[in-house]
Tab-separated table of C-alpha atoms and ligand atoms in Angstrom:
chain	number	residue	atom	x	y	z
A	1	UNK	CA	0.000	0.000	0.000
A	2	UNK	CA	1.104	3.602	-0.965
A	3	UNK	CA	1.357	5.618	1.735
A	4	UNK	CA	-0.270	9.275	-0.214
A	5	UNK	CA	0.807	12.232	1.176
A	6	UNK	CA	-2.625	14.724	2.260
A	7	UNK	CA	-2.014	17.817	0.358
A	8	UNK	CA	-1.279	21.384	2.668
A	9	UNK	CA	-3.105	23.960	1.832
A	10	UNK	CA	-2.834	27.480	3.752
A	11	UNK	CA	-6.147	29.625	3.889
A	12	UNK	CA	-5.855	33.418	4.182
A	13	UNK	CA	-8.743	35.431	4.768
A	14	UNK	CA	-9.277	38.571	7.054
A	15	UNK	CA	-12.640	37.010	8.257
A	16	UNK	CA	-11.875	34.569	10.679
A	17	UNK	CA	-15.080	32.473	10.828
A	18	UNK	CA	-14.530	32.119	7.089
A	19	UNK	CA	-11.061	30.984	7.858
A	20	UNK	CA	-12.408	28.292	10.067
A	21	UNK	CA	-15.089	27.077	7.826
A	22	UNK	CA	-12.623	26.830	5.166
A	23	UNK	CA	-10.175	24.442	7.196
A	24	UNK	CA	-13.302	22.057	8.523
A	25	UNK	CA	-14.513	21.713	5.180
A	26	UNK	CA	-11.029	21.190	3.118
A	27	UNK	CA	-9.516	19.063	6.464
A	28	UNK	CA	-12.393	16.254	5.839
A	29	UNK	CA	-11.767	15.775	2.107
A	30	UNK	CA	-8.194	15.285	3.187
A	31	UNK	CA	-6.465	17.901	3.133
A	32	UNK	CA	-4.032	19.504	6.023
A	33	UNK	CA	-5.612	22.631	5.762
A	34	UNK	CA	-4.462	25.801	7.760
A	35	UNK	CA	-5.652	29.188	7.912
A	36	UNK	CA	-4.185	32.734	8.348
A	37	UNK	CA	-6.230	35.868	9.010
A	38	UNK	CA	-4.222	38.023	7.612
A	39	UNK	CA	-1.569	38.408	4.514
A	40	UNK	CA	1.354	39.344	7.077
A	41	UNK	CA	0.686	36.547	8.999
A	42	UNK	CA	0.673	34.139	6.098
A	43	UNK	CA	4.004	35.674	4.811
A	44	UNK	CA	5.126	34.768	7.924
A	45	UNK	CA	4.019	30.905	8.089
A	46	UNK	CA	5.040	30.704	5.004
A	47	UNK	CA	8.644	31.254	5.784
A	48	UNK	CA	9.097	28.704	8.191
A	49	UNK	CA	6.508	25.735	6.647
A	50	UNK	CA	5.902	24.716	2.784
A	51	UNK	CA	2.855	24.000	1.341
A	52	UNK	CA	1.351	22.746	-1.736
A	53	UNK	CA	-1.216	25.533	-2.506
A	54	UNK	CA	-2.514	28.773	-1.303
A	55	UNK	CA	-6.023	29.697	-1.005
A	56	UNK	CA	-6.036	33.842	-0.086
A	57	UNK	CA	-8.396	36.528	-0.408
A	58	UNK	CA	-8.114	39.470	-2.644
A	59	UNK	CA	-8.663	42.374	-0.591
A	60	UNK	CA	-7.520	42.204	2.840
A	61	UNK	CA	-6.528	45.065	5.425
A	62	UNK	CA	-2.860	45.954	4.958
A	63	UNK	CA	-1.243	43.881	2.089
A	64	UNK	CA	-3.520	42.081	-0.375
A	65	UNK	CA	-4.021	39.079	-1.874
A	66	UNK	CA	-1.857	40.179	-5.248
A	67	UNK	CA	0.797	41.237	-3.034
A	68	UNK	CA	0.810	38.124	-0.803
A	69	UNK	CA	0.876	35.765	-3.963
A	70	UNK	CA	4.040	37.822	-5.310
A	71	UNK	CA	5.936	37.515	-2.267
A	72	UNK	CA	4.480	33.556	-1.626
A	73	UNK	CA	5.907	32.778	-5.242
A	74	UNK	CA	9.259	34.449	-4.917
A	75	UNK	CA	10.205	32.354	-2.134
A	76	UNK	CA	8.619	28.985	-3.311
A	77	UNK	CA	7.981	28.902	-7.258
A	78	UNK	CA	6.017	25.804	-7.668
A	79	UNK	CA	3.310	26.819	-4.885
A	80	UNK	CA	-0.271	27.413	-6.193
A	81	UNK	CA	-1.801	29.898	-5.371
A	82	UNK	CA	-5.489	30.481	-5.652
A	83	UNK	CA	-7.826	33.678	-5.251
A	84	UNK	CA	-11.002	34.188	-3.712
A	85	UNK	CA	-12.570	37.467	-4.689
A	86	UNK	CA	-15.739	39.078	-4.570
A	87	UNK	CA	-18.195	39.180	-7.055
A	88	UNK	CA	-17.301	42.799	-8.049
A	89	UNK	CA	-13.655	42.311	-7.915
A	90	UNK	CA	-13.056	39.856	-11.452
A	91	UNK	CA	-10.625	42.432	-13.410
A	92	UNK	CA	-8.484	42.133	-9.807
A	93	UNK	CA	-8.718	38.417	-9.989
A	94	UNK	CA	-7.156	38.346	-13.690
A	95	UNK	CA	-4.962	40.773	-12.085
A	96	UNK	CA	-3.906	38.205	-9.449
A	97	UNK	CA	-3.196	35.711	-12.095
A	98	UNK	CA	-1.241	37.971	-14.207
A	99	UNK	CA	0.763	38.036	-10.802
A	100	UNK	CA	0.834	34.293	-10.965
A	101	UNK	CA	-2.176	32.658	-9.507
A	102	UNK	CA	-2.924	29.989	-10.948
A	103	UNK	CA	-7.046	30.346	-10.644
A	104	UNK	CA	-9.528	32.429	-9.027
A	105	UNK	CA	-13.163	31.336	-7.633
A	106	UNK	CA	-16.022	33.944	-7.055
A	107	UNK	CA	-17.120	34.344	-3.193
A	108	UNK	CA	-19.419	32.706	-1.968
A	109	UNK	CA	-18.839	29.246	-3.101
A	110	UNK	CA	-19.711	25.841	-1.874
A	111	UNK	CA	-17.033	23.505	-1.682
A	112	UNK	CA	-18.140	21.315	-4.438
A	113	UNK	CA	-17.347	24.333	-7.040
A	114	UNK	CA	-14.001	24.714	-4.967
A	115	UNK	CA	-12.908	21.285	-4.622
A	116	UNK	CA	-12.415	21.011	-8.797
A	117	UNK	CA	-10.424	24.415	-8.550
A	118	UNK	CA	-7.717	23.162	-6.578
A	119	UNK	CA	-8.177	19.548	-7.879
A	120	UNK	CA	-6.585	21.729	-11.537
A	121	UNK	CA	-4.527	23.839	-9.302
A	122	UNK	CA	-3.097	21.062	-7.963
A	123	UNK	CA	-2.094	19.566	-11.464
A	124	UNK	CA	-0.893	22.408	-12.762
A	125	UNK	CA	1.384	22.547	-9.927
A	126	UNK	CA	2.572	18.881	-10.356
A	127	UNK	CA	2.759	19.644	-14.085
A	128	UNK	CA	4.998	22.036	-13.766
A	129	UNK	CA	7.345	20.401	-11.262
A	130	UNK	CA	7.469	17.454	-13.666
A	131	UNK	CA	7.913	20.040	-16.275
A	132	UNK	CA	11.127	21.425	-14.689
A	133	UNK	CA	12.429	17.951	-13.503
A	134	UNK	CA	12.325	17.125	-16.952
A	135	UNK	CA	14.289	20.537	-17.975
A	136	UNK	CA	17.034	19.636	-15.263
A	137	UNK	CA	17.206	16.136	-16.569
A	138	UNK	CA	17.579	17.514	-20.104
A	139	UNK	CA	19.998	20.170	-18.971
A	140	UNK	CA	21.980	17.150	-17.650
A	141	UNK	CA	21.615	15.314	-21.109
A	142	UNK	CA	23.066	18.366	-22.942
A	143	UNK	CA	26.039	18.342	-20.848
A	144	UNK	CA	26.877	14.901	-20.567
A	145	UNK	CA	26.487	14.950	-24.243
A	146	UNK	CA	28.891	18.005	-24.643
A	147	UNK	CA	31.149	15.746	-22.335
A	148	UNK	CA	30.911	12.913	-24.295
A	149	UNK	CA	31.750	14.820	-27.087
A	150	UNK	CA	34.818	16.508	-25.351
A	151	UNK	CA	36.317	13.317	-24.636
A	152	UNK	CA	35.806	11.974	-28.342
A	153	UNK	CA	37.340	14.750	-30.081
A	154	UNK	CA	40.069	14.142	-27.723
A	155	UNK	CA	40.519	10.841	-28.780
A	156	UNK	CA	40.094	11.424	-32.351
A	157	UNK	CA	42.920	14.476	-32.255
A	158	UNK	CA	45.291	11.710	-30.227
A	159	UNK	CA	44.851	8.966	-33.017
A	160	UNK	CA	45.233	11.263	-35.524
A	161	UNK	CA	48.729	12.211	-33.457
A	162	UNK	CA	49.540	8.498	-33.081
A	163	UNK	CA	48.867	8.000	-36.581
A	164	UNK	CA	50.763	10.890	-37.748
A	165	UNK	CA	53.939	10.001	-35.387
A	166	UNK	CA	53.576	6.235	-36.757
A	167	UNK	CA	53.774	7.564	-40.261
A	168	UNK	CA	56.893	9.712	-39.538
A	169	UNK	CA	58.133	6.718	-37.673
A	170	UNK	CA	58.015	4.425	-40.544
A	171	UNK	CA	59.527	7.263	-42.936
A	172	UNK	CA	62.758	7.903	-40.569
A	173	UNK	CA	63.095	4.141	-40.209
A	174	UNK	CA	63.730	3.676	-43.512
A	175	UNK	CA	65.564	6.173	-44.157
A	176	UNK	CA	67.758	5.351	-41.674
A	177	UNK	CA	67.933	1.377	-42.426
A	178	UNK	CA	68.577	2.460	-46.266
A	179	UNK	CA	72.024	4.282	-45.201
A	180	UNK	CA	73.918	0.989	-43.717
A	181	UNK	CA	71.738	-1.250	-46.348
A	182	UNK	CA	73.157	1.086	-49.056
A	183	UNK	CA	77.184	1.342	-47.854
A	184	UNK	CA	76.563	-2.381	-47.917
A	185	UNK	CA	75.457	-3.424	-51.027
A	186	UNK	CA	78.090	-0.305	-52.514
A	187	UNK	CA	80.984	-1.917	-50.776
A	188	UNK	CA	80.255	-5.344	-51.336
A	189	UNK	CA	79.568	-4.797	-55.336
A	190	UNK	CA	83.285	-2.793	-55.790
A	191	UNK	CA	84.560	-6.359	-53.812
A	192	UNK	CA	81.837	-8.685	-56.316
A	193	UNK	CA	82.861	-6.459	-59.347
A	194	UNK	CA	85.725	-7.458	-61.691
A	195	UNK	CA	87.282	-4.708	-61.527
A	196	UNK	CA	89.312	-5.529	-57.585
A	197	UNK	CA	90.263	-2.784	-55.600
A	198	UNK	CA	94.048	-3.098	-56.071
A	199	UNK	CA	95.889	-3.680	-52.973
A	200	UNK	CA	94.993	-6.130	-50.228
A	201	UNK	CA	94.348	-3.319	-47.696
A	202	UNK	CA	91.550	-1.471	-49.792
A	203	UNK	CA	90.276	-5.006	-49.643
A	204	UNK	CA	90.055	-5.018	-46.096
A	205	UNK	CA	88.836	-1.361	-46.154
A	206	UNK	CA	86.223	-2.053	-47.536
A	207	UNK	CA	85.184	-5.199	-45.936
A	208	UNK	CA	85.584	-3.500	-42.594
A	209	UNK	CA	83.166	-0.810	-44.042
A	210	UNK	CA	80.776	-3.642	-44.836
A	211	UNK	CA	81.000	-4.993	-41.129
A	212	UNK	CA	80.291	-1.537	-39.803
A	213	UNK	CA	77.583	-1.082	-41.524
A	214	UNK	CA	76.060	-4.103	-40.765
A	215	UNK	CA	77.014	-3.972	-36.803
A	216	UNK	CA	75.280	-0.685	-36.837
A	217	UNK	CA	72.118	-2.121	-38.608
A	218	UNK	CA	71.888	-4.677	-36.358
A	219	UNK	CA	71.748	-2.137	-33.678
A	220	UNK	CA	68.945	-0.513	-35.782
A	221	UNK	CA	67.032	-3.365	-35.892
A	222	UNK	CA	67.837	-4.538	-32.953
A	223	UNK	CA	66.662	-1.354	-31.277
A	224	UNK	CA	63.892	-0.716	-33.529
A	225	UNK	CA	62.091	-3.984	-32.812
A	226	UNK	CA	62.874	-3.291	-28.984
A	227	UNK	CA	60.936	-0.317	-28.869
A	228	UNK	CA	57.966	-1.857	-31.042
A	229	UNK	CA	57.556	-4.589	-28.545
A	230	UNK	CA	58.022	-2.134	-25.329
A	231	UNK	CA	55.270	0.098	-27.147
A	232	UNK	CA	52.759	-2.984	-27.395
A	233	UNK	CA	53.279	-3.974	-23.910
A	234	UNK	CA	54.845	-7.081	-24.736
A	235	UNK	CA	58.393	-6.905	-23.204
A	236	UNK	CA	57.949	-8.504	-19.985
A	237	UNK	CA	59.576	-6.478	-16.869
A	238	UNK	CA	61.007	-8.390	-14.244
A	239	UNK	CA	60.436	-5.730	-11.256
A	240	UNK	CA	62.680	-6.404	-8.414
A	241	UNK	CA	64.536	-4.157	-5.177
A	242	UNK	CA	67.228	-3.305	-7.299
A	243	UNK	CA	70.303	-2.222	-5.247
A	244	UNK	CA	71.256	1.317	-6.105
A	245	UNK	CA	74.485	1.235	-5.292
A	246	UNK	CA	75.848	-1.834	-6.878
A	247	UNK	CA	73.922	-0.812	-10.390
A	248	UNK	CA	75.460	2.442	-10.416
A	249	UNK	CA	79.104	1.079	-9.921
A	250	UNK	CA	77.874	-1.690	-12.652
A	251	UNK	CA	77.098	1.611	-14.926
A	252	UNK	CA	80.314	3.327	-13.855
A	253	UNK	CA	82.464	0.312	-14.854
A	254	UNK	CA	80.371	0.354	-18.524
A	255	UNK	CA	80.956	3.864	-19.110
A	256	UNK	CA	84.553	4.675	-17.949
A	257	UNK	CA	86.207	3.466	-21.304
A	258	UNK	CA	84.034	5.628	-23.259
A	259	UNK	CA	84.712	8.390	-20.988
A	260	UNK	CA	88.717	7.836	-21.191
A	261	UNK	CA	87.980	8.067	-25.288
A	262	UNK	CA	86.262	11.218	-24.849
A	263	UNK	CA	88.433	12.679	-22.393
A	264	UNK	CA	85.449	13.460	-19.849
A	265	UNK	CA	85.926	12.789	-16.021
A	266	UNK	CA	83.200	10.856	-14.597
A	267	UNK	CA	81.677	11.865	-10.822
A	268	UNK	CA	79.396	9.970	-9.163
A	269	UNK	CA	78.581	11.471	-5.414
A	270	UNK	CA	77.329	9.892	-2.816
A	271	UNK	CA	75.239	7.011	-3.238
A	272	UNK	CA	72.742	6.239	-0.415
A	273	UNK	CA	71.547	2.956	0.802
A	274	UNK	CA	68.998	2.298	-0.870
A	275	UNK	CA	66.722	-0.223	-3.128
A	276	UNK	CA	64.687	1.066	-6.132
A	277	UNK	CA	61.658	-1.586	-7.878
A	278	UNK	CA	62.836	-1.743	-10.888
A	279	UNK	CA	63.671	-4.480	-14.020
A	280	UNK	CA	67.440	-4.303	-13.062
A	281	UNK	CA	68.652	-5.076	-16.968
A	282	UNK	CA	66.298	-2.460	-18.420
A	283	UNK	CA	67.661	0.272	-15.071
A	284	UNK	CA	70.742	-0.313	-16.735
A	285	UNK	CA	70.020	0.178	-20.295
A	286	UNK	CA	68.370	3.214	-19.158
A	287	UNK	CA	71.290	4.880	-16.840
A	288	UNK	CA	73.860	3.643	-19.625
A	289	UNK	CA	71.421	5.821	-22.456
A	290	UNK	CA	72.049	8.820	-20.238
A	291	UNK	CA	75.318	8.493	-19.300
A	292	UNK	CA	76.526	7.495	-22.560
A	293	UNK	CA	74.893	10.658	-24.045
A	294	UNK	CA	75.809	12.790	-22.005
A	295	UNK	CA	79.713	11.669	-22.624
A	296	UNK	CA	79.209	11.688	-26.331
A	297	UNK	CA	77.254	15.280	-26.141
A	298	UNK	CA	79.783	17.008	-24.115
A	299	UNK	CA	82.544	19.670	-24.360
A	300	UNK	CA	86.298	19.210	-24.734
A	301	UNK	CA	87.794	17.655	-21.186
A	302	UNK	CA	84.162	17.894	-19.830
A	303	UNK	CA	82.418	16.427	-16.647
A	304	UNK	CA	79.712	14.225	-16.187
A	305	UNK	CA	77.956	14.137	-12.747
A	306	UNK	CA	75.282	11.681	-11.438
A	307	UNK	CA	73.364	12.500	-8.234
A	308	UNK	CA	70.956	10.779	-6.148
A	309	UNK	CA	67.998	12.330	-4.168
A	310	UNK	CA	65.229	10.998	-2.397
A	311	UNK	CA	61.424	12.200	-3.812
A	312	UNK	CA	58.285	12.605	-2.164
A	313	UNK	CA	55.891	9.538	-2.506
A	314	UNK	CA	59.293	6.875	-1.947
A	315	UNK	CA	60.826	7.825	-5.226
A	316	UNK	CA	64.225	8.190	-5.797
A	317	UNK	CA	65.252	10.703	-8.704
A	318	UNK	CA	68.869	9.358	-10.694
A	319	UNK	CA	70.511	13.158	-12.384
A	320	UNK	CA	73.084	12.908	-14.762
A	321	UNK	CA	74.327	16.279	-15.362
A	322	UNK	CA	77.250	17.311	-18.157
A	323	UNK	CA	78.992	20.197	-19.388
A	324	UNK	CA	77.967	19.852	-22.889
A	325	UNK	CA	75.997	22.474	-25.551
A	326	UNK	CA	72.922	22.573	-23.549
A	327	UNK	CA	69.471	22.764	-24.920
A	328	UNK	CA	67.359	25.323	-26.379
A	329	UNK	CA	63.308	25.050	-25.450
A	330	UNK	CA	62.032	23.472	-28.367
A	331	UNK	CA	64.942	21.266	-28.629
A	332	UNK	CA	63.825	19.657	-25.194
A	333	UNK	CA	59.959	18.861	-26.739
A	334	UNK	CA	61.528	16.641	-29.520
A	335	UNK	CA	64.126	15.156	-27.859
A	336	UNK	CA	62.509	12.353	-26.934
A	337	UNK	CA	61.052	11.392	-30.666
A	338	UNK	CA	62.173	8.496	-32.508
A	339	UNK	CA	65.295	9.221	-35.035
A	340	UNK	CA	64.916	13.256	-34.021
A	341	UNK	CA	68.643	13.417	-33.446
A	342	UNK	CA	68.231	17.638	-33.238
A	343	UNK	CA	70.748	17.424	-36.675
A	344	UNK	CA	73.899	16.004	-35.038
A	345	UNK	CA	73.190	13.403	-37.603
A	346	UNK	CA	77.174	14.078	-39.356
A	347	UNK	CA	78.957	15.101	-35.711
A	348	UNK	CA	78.139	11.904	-33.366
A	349	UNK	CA	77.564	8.561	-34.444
A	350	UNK	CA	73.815	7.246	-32.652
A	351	UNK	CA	70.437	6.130	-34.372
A	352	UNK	CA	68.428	8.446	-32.420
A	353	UNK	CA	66.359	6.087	-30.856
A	354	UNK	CA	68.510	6.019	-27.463
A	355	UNK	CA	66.345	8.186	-25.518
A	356	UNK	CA	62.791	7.312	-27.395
A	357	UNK	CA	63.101	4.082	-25.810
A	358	UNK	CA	64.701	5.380	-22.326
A	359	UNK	CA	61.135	6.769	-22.007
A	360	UNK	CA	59.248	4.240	-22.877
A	361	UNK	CA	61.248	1.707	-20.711
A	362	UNK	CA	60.757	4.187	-17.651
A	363	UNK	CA	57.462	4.585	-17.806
A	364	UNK	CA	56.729	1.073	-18.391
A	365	UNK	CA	58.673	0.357	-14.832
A	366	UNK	CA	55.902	3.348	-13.644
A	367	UNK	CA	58.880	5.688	-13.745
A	368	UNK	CA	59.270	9.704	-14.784
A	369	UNK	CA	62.143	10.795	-16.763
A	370	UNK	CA	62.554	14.236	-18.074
A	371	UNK	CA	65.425	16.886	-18.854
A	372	UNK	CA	66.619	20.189	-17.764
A	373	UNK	CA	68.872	22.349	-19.335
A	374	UNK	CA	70.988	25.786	-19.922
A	375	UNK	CA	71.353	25.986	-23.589
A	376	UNK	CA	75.491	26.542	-23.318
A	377	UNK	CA	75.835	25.238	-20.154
A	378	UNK	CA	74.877	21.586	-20.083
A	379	UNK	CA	71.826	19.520	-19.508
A	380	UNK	CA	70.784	17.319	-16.551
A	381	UNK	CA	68.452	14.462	-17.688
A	382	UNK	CA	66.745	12.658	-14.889
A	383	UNK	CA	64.781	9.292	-13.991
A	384	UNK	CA	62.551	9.139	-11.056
A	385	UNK	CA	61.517	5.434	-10.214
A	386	UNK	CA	59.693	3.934	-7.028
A	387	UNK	CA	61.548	2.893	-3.841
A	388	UNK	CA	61.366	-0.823	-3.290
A	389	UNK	CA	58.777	-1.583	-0.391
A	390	UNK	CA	61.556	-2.971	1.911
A	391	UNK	CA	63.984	-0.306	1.663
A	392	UNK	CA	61.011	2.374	2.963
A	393	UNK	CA	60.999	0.123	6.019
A	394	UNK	CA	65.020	-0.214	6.273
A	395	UNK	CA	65.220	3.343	6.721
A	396	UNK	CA	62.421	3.931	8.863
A	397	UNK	CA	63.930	1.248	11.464
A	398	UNK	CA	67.536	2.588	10.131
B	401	ATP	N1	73.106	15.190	-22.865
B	401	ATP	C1	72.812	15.724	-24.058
B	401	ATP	N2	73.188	16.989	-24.370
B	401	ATP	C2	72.871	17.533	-25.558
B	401	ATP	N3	72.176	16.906	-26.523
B	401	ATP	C3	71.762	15.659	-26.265
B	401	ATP	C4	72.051	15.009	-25.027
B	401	ATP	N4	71.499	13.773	-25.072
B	401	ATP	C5	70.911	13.660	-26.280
B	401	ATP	N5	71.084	14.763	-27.004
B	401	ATP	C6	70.558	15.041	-28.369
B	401	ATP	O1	69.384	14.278	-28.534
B	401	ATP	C7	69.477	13.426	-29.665
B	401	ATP	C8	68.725	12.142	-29.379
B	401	ATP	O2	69.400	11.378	-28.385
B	401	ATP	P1	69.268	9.803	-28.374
B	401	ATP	O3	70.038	9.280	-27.224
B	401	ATP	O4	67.843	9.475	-28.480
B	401	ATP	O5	69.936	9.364	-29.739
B	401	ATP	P2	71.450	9.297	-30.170
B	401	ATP	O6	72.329	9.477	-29.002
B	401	ATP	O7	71.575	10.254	-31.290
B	401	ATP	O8	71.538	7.833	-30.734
B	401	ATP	P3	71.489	6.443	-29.916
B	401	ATP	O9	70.278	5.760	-30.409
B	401	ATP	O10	72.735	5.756	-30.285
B	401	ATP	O11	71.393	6.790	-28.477
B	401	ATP	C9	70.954	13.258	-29.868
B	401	ATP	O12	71.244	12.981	-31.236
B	401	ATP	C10	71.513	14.589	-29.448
B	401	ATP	O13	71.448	15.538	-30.503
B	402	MG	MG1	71.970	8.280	-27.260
């Protein structure tokens, strides 16, 4: 069974017996019926109860009825309000309703004419509450909809941009597996031709040209494939507490020879305790990236220095600083691109994919990596990867 709510109805009319009569009559067809005597008084009920409709008289001793139903409606929109006016008083009534009633009824009336006037009084009322329930809901439709189509242009405009960095992909990688393919097949047809090169040594010249080229399309490919397979989420990561200290010394050992060819002195500071969760193969690829570039991008008799600092949320951030040319602004936005080696392409040997997949390796171990730099004064390039659960501990009981 549905419990039905009785409708409240508030009854303003100077004339008190009226008043009365009105309640008795409207409180046994079930309504909670309540009367006022006066307009003040109602505006004063009115502030501290709600109700579903009004019934009030049109001329009353200080403020009226039109008066009382502008006030009534500014505070509670979807009450309705009803006038009871004299037979003399009709052009008031309309007035009234012009003011917002939603009906009038001509005094004196029996409640059977009344009853039907706030039986359509009522409806209205509902109506209209239905009426702006429905708006609201709509409102909310629009803007989910404008949502909706927010977040689909947004993915459109970011497959377009995948599909436009694929294509450029697939254009540099050609490019830059037809230069060793090309030295090849050159070298190898002068040593397949019948005209020989002359002497033994050109001979080997050239077949050392061959190998070369080949070693460094292997590393192409090699790295090429690496990054398609990291990009497709296929390149399993063994995440372990990787001990900081003994990878960095592992890096150090890697890197010195390079950095005795380039003449650049190495500084590591000091190394804290610590454990980072990490794939300790791909940490290494990673640091070596770094290091390695910034050895090969570097100044005559240049330094390279790698620092250590704890981050908030257990991170530790890895810096590798050097002394090199620096970067300009928009230099730093395509640095991390595929093949975008910011035209070094004749000065330093590289494929241009070191730092492409550096990202992608870093962020696959849920890791940060980014660069800052002094355009003449050197860059620092920077990982920032998760503490290992145990080590948190370690050096809260340290
Ligand atoms: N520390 C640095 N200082 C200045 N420029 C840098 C530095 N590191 C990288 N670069 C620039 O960014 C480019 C891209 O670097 P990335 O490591 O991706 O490729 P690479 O070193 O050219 O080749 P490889 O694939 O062998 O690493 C480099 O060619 C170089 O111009
Ligand atoms: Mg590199």
């Amino acid at each position: 069974m549905t419990d039905v709510r009785k409708l409240r109805i508030l009854i303003v009319d100077d004339q008190s017996a009226q008043t009365g009569a009105l309640c008795d009559v409207l409180r046994q067809y079930n309504y909670e019926a309540e009367g006022c005597v006066s307009a003040e008084a109602a505006q004063q009920r009115l502030q501290t109860h709600s109700y579903d409709l009004m019934l009030s008289d049109l001329n009353m001793p200080g403020l009226d009825g039109i008066s009382l139903v502008k006030a009534a409606l500014q505070r509670d929109p979807d009450l309705a309000c009803i006038i009871m006016t004299g037979e003399g008083s009709i052009a008031s009534a309309v007035r009234a309703m012009q003011a917002g009633a939603l009906d009038y009824i001509v005094k004196p009336f029996k409640a059977s004419s009344l009853l039907p006037v706030l039986a359509r009084a009522q409806s209205t009322r509902a109506l209209r509450i239905a009426n702006a329930e429905l708006e609201r809901q709509l409102r909310l439709n629009v803007i989910e909809l404008a949502e909706a189509n927010y977040r689909l242009e947004q993915a459109r405009t970011a497959a377009e941009q995948a599909s436009t960095e694929k294509s450029r992909f697939l254009s540099n990688m050609s490019h830059e597996l037809r230069t060793p393919l090309n030295g090849i097949l050159g070298f190898a047809q002068i040593l397949a031709a019948d005209k020989l090169p002359a002497t033994q040594l050109e001979k080997q010249r050239f077949a050392r040209n061959i190998v070369q080229s080949g070693q460094h399309l292997l590393k192409l490919v090699n790295e090429i494939l690496d990054l398609a397979r990291i990009e497709a989420g296929k390149v399993p990561l063994a995440l372990e507490a990787v001990d900081l200290p003994a990878v960095l010394q592992e890096c150090r050992m890697m890197v010195t020879p390079l950095a005795a060819k380039h003449d650049i002195s190495l500084g590591f500071g000091a190394v804290p305790q610590l454990r980072l969760r990490a794939d300790r193969t791909r940490l290494v690829q990673v640091l070596i990236n770094l290091l390695s570039n910034a050895i090969k991008y570097n100044r005559e008799q240049g330094k390279v220095a790698v620092a250590c600092s704890e981050k908030e949320g257990k991170r530790l951030r890895i810096s590798v600083t050097d002394t090199g040319p620096g970067l300009e602004p928009d230099q730093v936005q395509h640095i991390f691109q595929p093949f975008n080696r910011l035209g070094r392409d004749e000065e330093v040997e590289g494929s241009g994919l070191g730092l492409a997949l550096t990202r992608r390796v870093v962020e696959a171990m849920q890791g940060d990596i980014g660069v800052d730099s002094k355009p003449g004064q050197g860059s620092t390039f920077w990982v920032e990867l998760p503490l290992a659960q145990e080590t948190s501990q370690q050096v809260q009981h340290a």
